[in-house]
Coordinates of C-alpha atoms in Angstrom, one line a residue:
M1 CA 141.7 194.0 162.6
N2 CA 139.2 194.8 165.3
F3 CA 139.5 193.3 168.9
R4 CA 136.8 190.8 168.3
K5 CA 138.4 189.5 165.3
V6 CA 141.9 189.3 167.1
I7 CA 140.3 187.3 170.1
S8 CA 138.8 184.8 167.7
F9 CA 142.5 184.7 165.7
L10 CA 144.0 183.9 169.1
C11 CA 141.6 181.2 169.8
V12 CA 142.6 179.6 166.6
L13 CA 146.2 179.5 167.1
T14 CA 146.7 178.1 170.5
L15 CA 144.5 176.5 173.3
I16 CA 146.5 178.6 175.8
F17 CA 145.6 182.0 174.3
S18 CA 142.3 181.0 173.7
I19 CA 141.4 180.2 177.6
T20 CA 143.4 183.2 178.3
A21 CA 141.6 185.6 176.1
C22 CA 138.1 184.0 176.2
T23 CA 137.9 183.8 179.9
D24 CA 139.4 186.4 181.4
D25 CA 137.2 189.1 183.3
G26 CA 136.6 192.7 182.1
D27 CA 136.2 193.8 178.5
K28 CA 137.4 190.8 176.9
D29 CA 134.7 188.6 178.4
K30 CA 132.0 191.2 177.8
K31 CA 132.9 191.5 174.1
T32 CA 133.0 187.7 173.5
R33 CA 130.0 187.0 175.3
N34 CA 127.5 187.0 172.6
S35 CA 129.8 186.9 169.5
N36 CA 130.1 183.9 167.2
A37 CA 133.3 182.8 168.6
K38 CA 133.2 179.8 170.7
V39 CA 134.6 180.1 174.4
N40 CA 137.0 177.4 175.5
T41 CA 136.8 177.2 179.4
P42 CA 139.2 174.8 181.1
R43 CA 137.7 171.8 181.1
N44 CA 139.0 170.8 184.7
E45 CA 137.0 173.9 185.9
T46 CA 134.0 173.5 183.9
L47 CA 130.9 171.4 184.6
F48 CA 129.0 170.5 181.5
M49 CA 125.5 169.4 181.4
S50 CA 122.7 168.8 179.0
G51 CA 119.0 168.1 178.3
L52 CA 117.3 171.3 179.9
Q53 CA 117.9 173.8 176.8
W54 CA 116.8 172.5 173.4
G55 CA 117.1 175.9 171.4
P56 CA 119.1 178.8 171.2
P57 CA 118.5 181.2 174.2
A58 CA 115.7 183.5 173.5
N59 CA 116.2 185.9 176.6
F60 CA 117.4 185.6 180.3
N61 CA 114.5 187.6 181.2
L62 CA 112.5 186.0 184.1
L63 CA 109.2 188.0 183.0
S64 CA 109.3 186.8 179.5
G65 CA 107.4 183.5 180.1
N66 CA 110.1 181.4 178.5
P67 CA 113.6 182.4 179.3
A68 CA 116.4 180.4 178.6
W69 CA 118.7 178.0 181.0
P70 CA 119.6 178.7 183.6
I71 CA 116.8 181.3 184.3
A72 CA 114.5 178.6 183.7
Q73 CA 115.2 175.3 185.4
G74 CA 118.2 176.4 187.3
R75 CA 116.8 178.6 189.9
E76 CA 119.6 178.8 192.4
L77 CA 122.1 179.4 190.0
I78 CA 121.3 183.0 188.9
Y79 CA 118.0 184.3 190.5
E80 CA 117.5 182.7 193.8
T81 CA 114.5 181.8 196.1
L82 CA 113.6 182.4 199.8
F83 CA 114.1 178.7 200.6
M84 CA 115.4 175.5 198.9
Y85 CA 113.1 172.7 198.7
N86 CA 114.5 169.1 199.3
Q87 CA 113.1 166.1 197.5
L88 CA 114.4 163.7 199.7
D89 CA 112.8 164.7 202.9
G90 CA 110.1 167.2 201.8
K91 CA 111.8 170.2 204.0
L92 CA 112.5 173.7 203.1
E93 CA 116.2 175.0 203.6
P94 CA 117.2 178.3 204.1
L95 CA 118.8 180.3 201.3
L96 CA 117.7 184.2 200.9
A97 CA 115.7 183.8 204.2
K98 CA 116.6 182.2 207.5
S99 CA 113.4 180.9 208.8
Y100 CA 109.6 181.5 208.6
E101 CA 107.0 181.0 210.8
W102 CA 103.1 180.8 210.8
K103 CA 102.4 183.5 213.6
D104 CA 98.6 182.6 213.3
D105 CA 96.3 180.9 210.7
Y106 CA 96.6 183.5 208.1
T107 CA 99.9 185.4 208.8
I108 CA 103.6 184.2 208.0
I109 CA 106.7 185.8 209.2
I110 CA 109.7 185.4 207.0
K111 CA 113.2 186.4 208.4
M112 CA 115.6 187.2 205.6
N113 CA 119.5 186.4 205.6
P114 CA 121.3 189.6 206.2
D115 CA 124.4 188.3 204.4
A116 CA 122.4 188.3 200.9
H117 CA 123.4 190.6 198.2
F118 CA 122.9 191.0 194.5
N119 CA 125.9 190.5 192.4
D120 CA 126.1 194.3 191.6
G121 CA 127.0 194.4 195.5
K122 CA 123.5 196.0 196.6
K123 CA 122.1 194.4 199.8
L124 CA 119.0 191.9 199.1
T125 CA 116.2 193.0 201.5
S126 CA 112.7 192.6 202.3
E127 CA 111.7 195.3 199.7
D128 CA 113.1 193.1 196.9
V129 CA 111.0 190.1 198.1
V130 CA 107.7 192.4 198.3
Y131 CA 108.5 193.9 195.0
T132 CA 108.8 190.5 193.2
Y133 CA 105.6 189.3 194.7
E134 CA 104.0 192.4 193.9
L135 CA 104.8 192.3 190.1
G136 CA 102.7 189.1 189.9
K137 CA 99.9 191.1 191.3
K138 CA 100.5 194.3 188.9
Y139 CA 100.7 192.1 185.8
K140 CA 97.6 190.1 186.8
D141 CA 97.6 186.4 185.1
Q142 CA 100.6 187.3 183.0
L143 CA 103.1 186.0 185.0
N144 CA 104.2 182.5 186.1
W145 CA 103.9 183.8 189.7
S146 CA 100.8 185.7 189.6
N147 CA 98.5 182.9 190.6
H148 CA 100.0 183.4 194.2
W149 CA 97.7 186.2 194.6
N150 CA 94.7 183.5 194.4
Y151 CA 95.8 182.7 197.8
L152 CA 97.6 185.9 199.2
D153 CA 95.9 188.8 200.9
S154 CA 99.0 191.1 201.1
I155 CA 102.8 191.1 201.7
T156 CA 104.5 194.1 203.5
T157 CA 108.1 194.7 204.9
I158 CA 108.2 194.7 208.6
D159 CA 112.1 195.8 208.4
D160 CA 114.8 195.3 205.9
E161 CA 114.9 191.7 207.0
T162 CA 111.5 190.7 208.0
V163 CA 108.6 190.1 205.5
E164 CA 105.1 189.6 206.6
M165 CA 102.7 187.6 204.3
K166 CA 98.6 187.6 205.0
V167 CA 96.9 184.5 203.6
N168 CA 93.5 185.1 201.7
K169 CA 90.9 184.2 203.9
E170 CA 88.3 183.5 201.4
N171 CA 90.6 181.6 199.1
Y172 CA 92.6 180.2 202.1
N173 CA 95.4 177.6 201.1
R174 CA 98.5 177.2 203.5
L175 CA 100.3 174.7 201.2
T176 CA 100.2 176.7 198.3
V177 CA 101.5 179.9 200.1
T178 CA 104.5 177.8 201.4
D179 CA 104.9 176.7 198.1
T180 CA 105.7 180.1 196.9
L181 CA 108.7 180.3 199.3
Q182 CA 110.6 177.9 197.2
N183 CA 109.3 178.8 193.7
T184 CA 109.5 182.4 193.7
C185 CA 112.7 183.9 192.4
I186 CA 113.6 187.2 193.8
L187 CA 114.4 190.3 191.5
P188 CA 116.4 193.3 192.5
K189 CA 114.1 196.3 192.9
H190 CA 116.5 198.8 192.0
I191 CA 117.0 197.2 188.4
W192 CA 113.6 196.2 187.3
T193 CA 111.8 199.4 188.4
K194 CA 113.9 201.1 185.8
I195 CA 113.3 198.5 183.2
E196 CA 109.6 198.9 184.1
E197 CA 109.8 202.9 183.8
K198 CA 111.8 202.3 180.5
H199 CA 109.2 200.6 178.7
N200 CA 106.3 202.7 180.5
Y201 CA 105.1 199.7 182.5
D202 CA 104.1 197.8 179.1
L203 CA 104.6 194.0 180.0
E204 CA 104.9 193.2 176.1
K205 CA 107.7 195.3 175.8
I206 CA 109.2 194.4 179.3
R207 CA 109.4 190.8 178.0
K208 CA 111.2 191.7 175.1
E209 CA 114.3 193.0 177.2
F210 CA 116.8 190.4 176.6
N211 CA 118.4 190.8 180.1
K212 CA 122.1 189.4 178.9
D213 CA 123.8 190.3 182.1
P214 CA 121.2 189.6 184.9
V215 CA 121.8 191.4 188.3
A216 CA 120.9 188.3 190.7
S217 CA 122.0 187.1 193.8
G218 CA 122.9 183.6 192.5
P219 CA 126.3 182.0 192.7
Y220 CA 126.9 182.4 188.9
K221 CA 126.5 185.0 186.1
I222 CA 126.1 184.7 182.3
H223 CA 129.4 184.5 180.9
Y224 CA 128.6 183.5 176.9
Y225 CA 126.0 182.3 175.0
D226 CA 125.2 181.3 171.0
D227 CA 123.2 178.7 169.5
T228 CA 125.2 175.8 170.9
R229 CA 125.7 176.5 174.3
I230 CA 125.3 178.8 177.3
I231 CA 128.1 179.3 179.7
V232 CA 127.7 180.8 183.4
K233 CA 130.9 181.8 185.3
R234 CA 131.1 181.7 189.1
D235 CA 130.8 184.9 191.0
D236 CA 133.8 184.8 193.5
N237 CA 131.9 187.6 195.6
Y238 CA 128.8 185.4 196.1
W239 CA 127.5 186.2 199.3
G240 CA 126.4 182.7 199.9
Q241 CA 130.1 181.6 201.0
K242 CA 128.9 182.3 204.4
L243 CA 125.9 180.1 204.0
F244 CA 127.7 177.1 202.5
G245 CA 131.0 177.5 204.0
K246 CA 132.7 178.0 200.7
L247 CA 132.4 178.6 196.7
P248 CA 130.8 176.1 194.3
A249 CA 133.5 173.9 193.0
P250 CA 133.0 174.5 189.1
K251 CA 134.6 177.9 187.7
Y252 CA 132.0 177.6 184.9
I253 CA 129.0 175.7 184.3
G254 CA 128.0 175.1 180.5
H255 CA 125.0 173.8 179.3
I256 CA 125.5 172.5 175.7
I257 CA 122.6 172.8 173.4
Y258 CA 121.9 169.2 171.9
K259 CA 118.9 168.6 169.2
S260 CA 118.0 165.1 170.5
N261 CA 118.7 163.0 173.6
D262 CA 120.7 160.6 171.5
I263 CA 123.5 163.2 170.7
G264 CA 123.5 164.3 174.4
N265 CA 123.8 160.5 175.6
T266 CA 126.8 160.3 173.1
A267 CA 128.3 163.1 174.7
L268 CA 127.9 161.8 177.9
K269 CA 129.3 158.5 177.3
N270 CA 132.5 160.3 175.9
G271 CA 132.9 162.0 179.1
D272 CA 131.9 165.7 177.5
V273 CA 129.1 166.0 179.4
D274 CA 129.2 165.5 183.3
L275 CA 125.5 165.8 184.2
S276 CA 122.7 164.7 182.1
Q277 CA 118.9 165.3 182.1
N278 CA 118.6 163.6 178.7
F279 CA 116.4 160.2 178.9
I280 CA 119.1 157.5 178.3
P281 CA 117.7 154.0 177.1
Q282 CA 118.8 151.1 179.0
V283 CA 121.3 153.1 181.5
W284 CA 122.6 150.2 183.2
K285 CA 124.6 149.9 179.7
Y286 CA 126.3 152.9 180.3
I287 CA 126.9 152.3 184.0
E288 CA 128.6 149.0 183.3
K289 CA 130.7 150.3 180.3
N290 CA 131.4 154.1 181.4
N291 CA 132.2 155.7 184.4
V292 CA 128.6 156.7 184.8
K293 CA 126.3 156.9 188.0
T294 CA 122.5 157.1 188.9
F295 CA 121.4 158.3 192.0
L296 CA 119.9 154.6 192.8
K297 CA 122.4 152.2 192.3
D298 CA 120.1 149.5 190.8
S299 CA 116.6 149.7 189.2
P300 CA 114.7 152.1 188.8
Y301 CA 117.7 154.1 188.8
Y302 CA 115.9 157.5 189.5
L303 CA 113.6 158.8 191.9
P304 CA 110.0 159.1 190.4
G305 CA 108.7 162.8 190.6
V306 CA 106.2 163.4 187.9
I307 CA 103.3 161.9 185.7
P308 CA 103.9 162.8 182.1
S309 CA 100.3 163.0 180.6
L310 CA 98.2 163.9 177.3
F311 CA 96.5 167.2 178.2
I312 CA 93.3 167.1 175.9
N313 CA 91.8 170.2 174.4
T314 CA 88.1 169.9 174.6
H315 CA 87.1 173.4 173.2
N316 CA 88.3 172.5 169.5
K317 CA 84.7 171.2 168.7
N318 CA 86.3 168.2 167.1
A319 CA 84.7 165.0 169.2
L320 CA 87.4 165.4 171.8
E321 CA 85.0 167.2 173.9
V322 CA 82.9 163.9 174.1
F323 CA 83.9 162.2 177.5
E324 CA 83.2 158.4 176.0
V325 CA 86.2 159.6 173.1
R326 CA 88.5 160.5 175.7
K327 CA 87.8 157.4 177.9
A328 CA 88.1 155.1 174.6
L329 CA 91.3 156.6 173.8
A330 CA 92.8 156.2 177.4
M331 CA 91.8 152.4 177.4
S332 CA 93.3 151.7 173.9
I333 CA 96.9 153.0 175.1
N334 CA 99.3 150.1 175.7
Y335 CA 100.8 151.6 179.0
E336 CA 102.9 148.2 179.6
K337 CA 104.6 148.8 176.2
I338 CA 105.3 152.6 177.2
G339 CA 107.0 151.7 180.2
E340 CA 109.0 148.9 178.5
I341 CA 110.0 150.4 175.3
A342 CA 109.8 154.3 175.5
M343 CA 110.7 154.6 179.3
S344 CA 113.2 151.5 179.6
G345 CA 111.3 150.5 182.6
Y346 CA 111.9 153.7 184.6
T347 CA 108.2 153.5 185.8
D348 CA 105.8 151.4 187.8
K349 CA 102.5 150.2 186.3
I350 CA 100.2 153.3 185.5
K351 CA 97.3 153.3 188.0
P352 CA 94.9 156.5 186.7
S353 CA 94.5 159.2 189.1
L354 CA 95.9 162.7 190.0
A355 CA 98.3 160.9 192.5
L356 CA 102.1 159.8 191.9
N357 CA 102.6 156.3 192.9
V358 CA 104.6 157.2 196.1
E359 CA 103.6 156.9 199.6
T360 CA 103.6 160.8 200.3
E361 CA 100.8 161.1 197.7
M362 CA 98.9 158.0 198.0
K363 CA 98.2 158.3 201.5
Y364 CA 95.6 161.0 200.8
L365 CA 93.6 158.7 198.3
D366 CA 91.1 155.9 199.2
E367 CA 91.7 153.7 196.3
S368 CA 88.6 151.6 196.7
K369 CA 86.5 154.6 196.1
I370 CA 88.0 155.3 192.7
K371 CA 88.4 151.8 191.6
D372 CA 85.3 151.5 189.4
L373 CA 86.1 154.8 187.5
Q374 CA 89.8 153.9 186.9
W375 CA 90.6 152.5 183.2
S376 CA 93.3 149.9 182.0
Y377 CA 94.5 148.6 178.7
D378 CA 91.5 147.1 177.0
V379 CA 91.3 147.5 173.0
E380 CA 88.0 145.5 172.7
G381 CA 86.5 147.7 175.7
A382 CA 87.2 150.9 174.1
K383 CA 85.8 149.6 170.8
K384 CA 82.6 148.6 172.3
L385 CA 82.3 152.1 174.1
L386 CA 82.6 153.9 170.9
D387 CA 80.1 151.6 169.4
K388 CA 77.9 152.4 172.2
I389 CA 77.9 156.1 171.4
G390 CA 77.4 155.4 167.6
A391 CA 80.8 156.3 166.4
K392 CA 80.9 154.1 163.5
P393 CA 84.1 153.2 161.4
G394 CA 84.4 154.8 158.0
K395 CA 85.8 153.3 155.0
D396 CA 89.5 153.8 156.1
G397 CA 88.7 152.5 159.7
I398 CA 88.3 155.8 161.3
R399 CA 85.2 156.3 163.0
I400 CA 82.6 159.0 162.4
L401 CA 80.5 160.3 165.3
D402 CA 77.9 162.8 164.3
G403 CA 79.5 163.6 161.3
K404 CA 82.5 164.6 162.8
R405 CA 85.7 162.1 161.8
L406 CA 87.7 161.2 164.9
G407 CA 90.9 162.5 163.7
P408 CA 93.4 163.5 162.6
Y409 CA 94.3 165.2 165.8
N410 CA 97.6 166.5 166.2
I411 CA 99.4 165.1 169.3
E412 CA 102.6 167.1 170.2
C413 CA 105.6 167.0 172.3
P414 CA 109.3 168.6 171.6
Y415 CA 111.5 167.1 168.9
G416 CA 114.4 165.2 170.2
W417 CA 112.6 164.3 173.6
T418 CA 113.1 160.7 172.6
D419 CA 111.1 159.1 175.7
W420 CA 108.3 161.1 175.0
N421 CA 108.5 161.1 171.2
A422 CA 108.6 156.9 171.7
S423 CA 105.4 157.1 174.1
I424 CA 103.4 159.5 171.5
Q425 CA 104.3 156.8 168.6
I426 CA 102.9 154.0 170.7
V427 CA 99.7 156.1 171.5
I428 CA 99.2 156.8 168.0
E429 CA 99.5 153.2 167.1
S430 CA 97.1 152.3 170.0
A431 CA 94.5 154.8 169.1
K432 CA 94.5 153.5 165.5
K433 CA 93.2 150.2 166.6
I434 CA 89.8 151.4 167.9
G435 CA 89.2 153.9 165.0
I436 CA 91.0 157.3 166.3
E437 CA 93.5 158.9 164.4
L438 CA 96.3 160.9 165.7
K439 CA 98.9 162.7 163.8
E440 CA 102.7 163.1 165.5
S441 CA 104.0 166.6 165.9
F442 CA 107.6 167.2 167.2
P443 CA 108.2 171.0 167.1
E444 CA 111.0 172.9 168.7
S445 CA 110.8 173.2 172.4
P446 CA 109.7 177.2 172.2
V447 CA 106.8 176.4 169.9
W448 CA 105.3 173.6 172.0
M449 CA 105.8 175.8 174.9
N450 CA 103.8 178.5 173.1
N451 CA 101.2 176.1 172.0
K452 CA 100.7 175.0 175.4
Q453 CA 100.4 178.1 177.1
T454 CA 98.0 179.6 174.5
G455 CA 96.2 176.3 174.4
K456 CA 96.4 175.9 170.4
F457 CA 96.7 172.3 170.2
D458 CA 94.4 169.1 170.1
I459 CA 96.6 166.7 172.5
L460 CA 99.7 167.7 174.1
M461 CA 102.0 166.0 176.4
D462 CA 103.3 167.5 179.2
S463 CA 104.2 166.7 182.9
P464 CA 101.4 168.5 185.1
G465 CA 102.7 169.8 188.4
G466 CA 106.2 169.6 186.7
S467 CA 108.3 170.6 189.6
L468 CA 109.2 169.4 193.4
Q469 CA 107.6 171.1 196.2
P470 CA 105.7 170.5 199.4
S471 CA 102.3 170.9 198.2
Q472 CA 101.9 167.9 196.2
P473 CA 100.0 166.2 195.3
I474 CA 97.1 168.9 195.4
Y475 CA 99.7 170.9 193.2
R476 CA 99.3 168.7 190.3
A477 CA 95.6 168.8 190.7
N478 CA 95.7 172.5 190.6
Q479 CA 97.9 172.5 187.3
I480 CA 95.3 170.1 185.7
M481 CA 91.8 171.4 187.0
Y482 CA 91.6 174.6 188.7
S483 CA 90.2 177.3 186.6
V484 CA 90.3 180.6 188.7
G485 CA 92.8 182.9 187.1
V486 CA 93.1 180.9 183.9
P487 CA 92.9 183.3 180.6
K488 CA 90.8 182.2 177.7
I489 CA 92.3 180.2 174.7
G490 CA 94.9 182.3 172.9
E491 CA 96.2 184.0 175.9
T492 CA 99.2 183.1 178.0
A493 CA 98.2 180.6 180.8
Y494 CA 100.9 179.1 183.4
F495 CA 98.6 176.1 184.4
N496 CA 95.5 174.2 183.4
W497 CA 96.5 174.1 179.6
G498 CA 93.6 172.3 178.3
R499 CA 91.2 175.1 180.2
F500 CA 89.1 172.4 182.2
K501 CA 86.5 174.0 184.5
D502 CA 84.5 172.4 187.3
E503 CA 83.3 174.6 190.1
K504 CA 83.3 171.6 192.5
A505 CA 87.1 170.8 191.4
D506 CA 88.0 174.7 192.4
E507 CA 86.1 174.2 195.6
L508 CA 87.9 171.2 196.5
I509 CA 91.5 172.3 195.6
I510 CA 91.0 175.3 197.9
A511 CA 89.3 173.0 200.6
F512 CA 92.5 170.7 200.9
G513 CA 94.7 173.6 201.3
K514 CA 92.5 174.8 204.2
E515 CA 92.0 171.4 206.0
K516 CA 94.3 170.3 208.7
D517 CA 92.9 167.3 209.6
E518 CA 94.5 164.2 207.7
E519 CA 91.5 162.3 207.5
K520 CA 89.4 164.9 205.9
K521 CA 92.2 165.8 203.4
K522 CA 91.9 162.2 202.4
E523 CA 88.1 162.6 201.9
I524 CA 88.6 165.7 199.9
Y525 CA 91.4 164.7 197.6
T526 CA 89.4 161.2 196.8
E527 CA 86.5 163.2 195.7
L528 CA 88.6 165.5 193.6
N529 CA 89.9 162.1 191.9
Q530 CA 86.6 161.0 191.1
I531 CA 85.8 164.2 189.6
Y532 CA 89.0 163.8 187.3
L533 CA 88.2 160.3 186.7
K534 CA 84.8 161.2 185.4
N535 CA 86.1 163.8 183.0
I536 CA 89.4 162.7 182.0
P537 CA 91.2 166.4 181.0
T538 CA 94.5 164.4 180.9
I539 CA 95.6 160.8 180.3
P540 CA 98.5 159.7 182.7
L541 CA 101.0 157.8 180.8
M542 CA 104.0 156.8 182.9
Y543 CA 105.6 157.5 186.5
R544 CA 108.8 159.6 185.4
P545 CA 111.7 160.9 187.3
W546 CA 111.5 164.8 187.4
W547 CA 115.3 164.9 187.2
F548 CA 116.9 161.9 185.4
Y549 CA 120.2 162.9 187.0
T550 CA 122.8 160.9 185.2
V551 CA 126.5 161.8 185.9
S552 CA 129.8 160.8 184.4
E553 CA 132.6 161.0 186.9
E554 CA 135.3 161.3 184.2
V555 CA 136.0 164.9 184.8
W556 CA 134.1 165.5 188.2
K557 CA 133.7 163.1 191.0
N558 CA 131.8 162.8 194.3
F559 CA 128.4 163.4 193.0
P560 CA 125.4 162.6 195.6
V561 CA 123.9 159.3 195.4
E562 CA 121.6 157.5 197.4
S563 CA 122.6 156.7 201.2
D564 CA 125.8 158.7 201.1
G565 CA 124.9 160.6 204.1
S566 CA 124.7 164.1 202.4
N567 CA 121.0 164.0 202.2
I568 CA 121.5 166.1 199.1
P569 CA 118.7 165.5 196.4
P570 CA 119.2 164.5 192.9
Q571 CA 117.8 167.8 191.8
N572 CA 120.7 168.3 189.1
C573 CA 122.9 170.5 191.1
M574 CA 120.8 173.6 190.4
E575 CA 117.3 173.2 191.7
G576 CA 116.4 173.8 195.2
A577 CA 118.6 171.9 197.9
G578 CA 120.3 170.1 194.9
V579 CA 122.4 173.1 194.5
K580 CA 124.4 171.8 197.3
A581 CA 126.0 169.4 195.3
L582 CA 128.2 171.9 193.4
Y583 CA 129.7 172.4 197.1
Q584 CA 130.4 168.5 197.3
I585 CA 131.9 167.6 194.0
E586 CA 135.5 167.9 193.2
P587 CA 138.1 167.4 190.2
A588 CA 138.4 163.8 189.4
K589 CA 142.0 164.3 188.5

């Protein structure tokens, strides 16, 4: 009997042996990491979460375009950023870097934290920062941080602990450059130069590197993974002990891979999940009957953060390129029903624009100048609009325009995202009433991601600007409308999934980033919204939390909540300043 079988046998015999055999450091840990055996970590040392990983891990490669949790949506657990963004106050907090300063309008100086090092013991320096940024330039338009170079002119080392960035004077955008400080995960140069050389600098081959044991600077390491879970284990030599004053409380963090929100929600109710990013219908019932909390004590329970929208592909020559068809579709949608049924009331009434309905964004928008361009739920008005352009109902009620039937158009989002799935069902019902046929498509998350990035869709649901950062709201406009550096359909894009193109919109997005005067920023942003509403590249459906952040305190307690004095945001204990929650929680028993 080989060693691996012995481990599995012992795991079956006794829980004590299973914990000992499957969680020890060294050879045992490595040999069981991606075997078919289940690793049983001590429950009182393990924080379990759900809702961010929807299929087996494809890889842990940051360059792959679609890495598994926690490389994706867990950025401070493995690969860290220079600063942490705090959703509550909009500030950047030190992490790998201590400080940054604008030396002049075109130069930013970053001072590194001298304590930072990778989990192989090698010091993290300014060279690693420069190398990481330069990768985006080397593999132009092919990495999710390649677009940084639309706004950067250069990045250089001054010394081991100092980085200098020069902003592109012709494409000047201080906000976007500042964003890069909190959304760029720093890679170890000494590891990835070897990987590049090994694959002869062929990015497609580099992307196939599974990277099962990432060398990184974060507080956790990959410990185990299979088709049902991913588990990371605390690095007790983590450099951040000096920054945070101690190690994170959980020795292990496990992400359980559930196929739907419903399954994950049952696990939360039973105390098998401690931190949920799953959508939970009527969360107040969980709060009343279970030891469950949300960041806000009362309705709407969660902080709004994103605008899930329908991206419309206007390049398929199927009548969706006609503005009136898109506007009629937008007018047909019962937004109130989406809010009540699909979102359980976790959203305000939708007001079509690029802005999230919060003061920090709405202050840049003159609503009086876009009012006549906005639409509302109006079935009869939508029908009249289609009548006006000659789109006549066929025998089955579906309209025909210039010989093109208005459907069926696939409308897709990942399977198991129940709030989005329900929203799409309502959109389908709404569209049918005006003679547009939509057909649901709920693929697995990796398929949806590929379709999104390559533009292989008719209508696709996504959250543009789907992250929290200082440059909102212009970042969302960038994600929807900015065309510079966006590859053609069939190639991988990291923003502007619908391949919208308008030269004036490009100019305005850049102008907003350059402008310092707040009133002029408002003029620019309002004009940008006018272009958006005159073209409708996306249809906003709701205001949704970026993080649902629902916690069970059966096993762990003292999760951050509103007004607890901690200023720790509900960024799911792993994104930006939300990672500080791991140092505040403690075992419940």
